Each structure stands twice: as C-alpha cells, then as structure tokens.
C-alpha positions as a Markdown table, in Angstrom:
| # | Residue | x | y | z |
|---|---|---|---|---|
| 1 | Glu | 73.4 | -216.1 | 13.2 |
| 2 | Ser | 74.9 | -212.7 | 13.4 |
| 3 | Thr | 73.5 | -209.3 | 12.6 |
| 4 | Pro | 73.6 | -208.5 | 8.9 |
| 5 | Ala | 76.1 | -206.0 | 7.7 |
| 6 | Phe | 74.9 | -202.5 | 6.8 |
| 7 | Gly | 72.8 | -202.7 | 3.6 |
| 8 | Asp | 72.3 | -206.5 | 3.9 |
| 9 | Arg | 68.7 | -206.5 | 5.2 |
| 10 | Arg | 67.1 | -209.2 | 3.0 |
| 11 | Ala | 66.8 | -211.6 | 6.0 |
| 12 | Tyr | 64.8 | -209.0 | 7.9 |
| 13 | Gln | 62.3 | -208.1 | 5.2 |
| 14 | Met | 58.9 | -209.8 | 5.2 |
| 15 | Asp | 57.6 | -211.3 | 2.0 |
| 16 | Pro | 54.8 | -209.1 | 0.5 |
| 17 | Ala | 52.9 | -212.3 | -0.4 |
| 18 | Asn | 52.4 | -213.0 | 3.3 |
| 19 | Thr | 50.6 | -209.6 | 3.6 |
| 20 | Arg | 48.4 | -210.4 | 0.6 |
| 21 | Glu | 47.5 | -213.7 | 2.1 |
| 22 | Ala | 46.6 | -212.1 | 5.4 |
| 23 | Met | 44.4 | -209.6 | 3.7 |
| 24 | Arg | 42.5 | -212.5 | 1.9 |
| 25 | Glu | 42.1 | -214.1 | 5.4 |
| 26 | Val | 40.6 | -210.8 | 6.7 |
| 27 | Ala | 38.1 | -210.8 | 3.8 |
| 28 | Glu | 37.1 | -214.4 | 4.6 |
| 29 | Leu | 36.7 | -213.6 | 8.3 |
| 30 | Glu | 34.5 | -210.6 | 7.4 |
| 31 | Ala | 32.3 | -212.8 | 5.2 |
| 32 | Arg | 32.0 | -215.4 | 8.0 |
| 33 | Ile | 31.1 | -212.7 | 10.5 |
| 34 | Ala | 28.4 | -211.4 | 8.2 |
| 35 | Ala | 26.9 | -214.9 | 7.7 |
| 36 | Cys | 27.2 | -215.9 | 11.4 |
| 37 | Ala | 23.9 | -216.3 | 13.3 |
| 38 | Asp | 25.4 | -217.3 | 16.7 |
| 39 | Glu | 26.3 | -214.2 | 18.7 |
| 40 | Ala | 29.1 | -216.0 | 20.7 |
| 41 | Glu | 30.7 | -217.3 | 17.6 |
| 42 | Arg | 30.5 | -213.9 | 16.0 |
| 43 | Leu | 32.3 | -212.3 | 19.0 |
| 44 | Val | 35.1 | -214.9 | 18.7 |
| 45 | Leu | 35.4 | -214.2 | 14.9 |
| 46 | Gln | 35.4 | -210.4 | 15.6 |
| 47 | Lys | 38.3 | -210.8 | 18.0 |
| 48 | Gln | 40.2 | -212.9 | 15.5 |
| 49 | Leu | 39.5 | -210.2 | 12.9 |
| 50 | Ala | 40.9 | -207.5 | 15.1 |
| 51 | Glu | 44.0 | -209.5 | 15.8 |
| 52 | Lys | 44.5 | -210.2 | 12.1 |
| 53 | Arg | 44.1 | -206.5 | 11.2 |
| 54 | Gln | 46.7 | -205.5 | 13.8 |
| 55 | Ala | 49.1 | -208.1 | 12.5 |
| 56 | Ile | 48.6 | -206.7 | 8.9 |
| 57 | Ala | 49.2 | -203.2 | 10.1 |
| 58 | Leu | 52.5 | -204.2 | 11.7 |
| 59 | Arg | 53.6 | -206.1 | 8.5 |
| 60 | Leu | 52.7 | -203.1 | 6.4 |
| 61 | Glu | 54.7 | -200.8 | 8.7 |
| 62 | Gly | 57.7 | -203.1 | 8.5 |
| 63 | Leu | 57.5 | -203.2 | 4.7 |
| 64 | Ala | 57.2 | -199.5 | 4.4 |
| 65 | Arg | 60.3 | -199.0 | 6.7 |
| 66 | Ser | 62.3 | -201.5 | 4.7 |
| 67 | Gly | 61.5 | -199.7 | 1.4 |
| 68 | Thr | 59.7 | -202.8 | 0.0 |
| 69 | Leu | 56.3 | -200.9 | -0.4 |
C-alpha cells in the first residue's frame, strides 16, 4: 500500500464506534473494580483501566486531528 494522496485520509481515520465501545469497556472495568473484594485482582483491573483510558485518549486525539470529532 502507498501513502494516500492529499485529502484522501479515510484509511487513516479511526471509526468513532471503536471509541464508544472502549468507553463502555471502561465503565464495565470501573464497575468490576468497585465490586472487587480481592486486592490483588483490583490492582490488575486498575492497571487495565489505566491502559484503556490512555488508549481512549489517543483515539480521541486522532479523531480530533482528523476532523471527525
């Protein structure tokens, strides 16, 4: 594949539905953390939550730069 011509950026834009799905996953992780009684499992879930939030921030930044937001 070659680099798209100027103005042809569709292949480089992320689908906004993926971001919405990731935000639902964050809400589910937060609920699991709140209900978790095991400290070790809670720490693992909190790490996953932090990674998911970072991924969402990067997606939103990419969408904002592409003009999709």
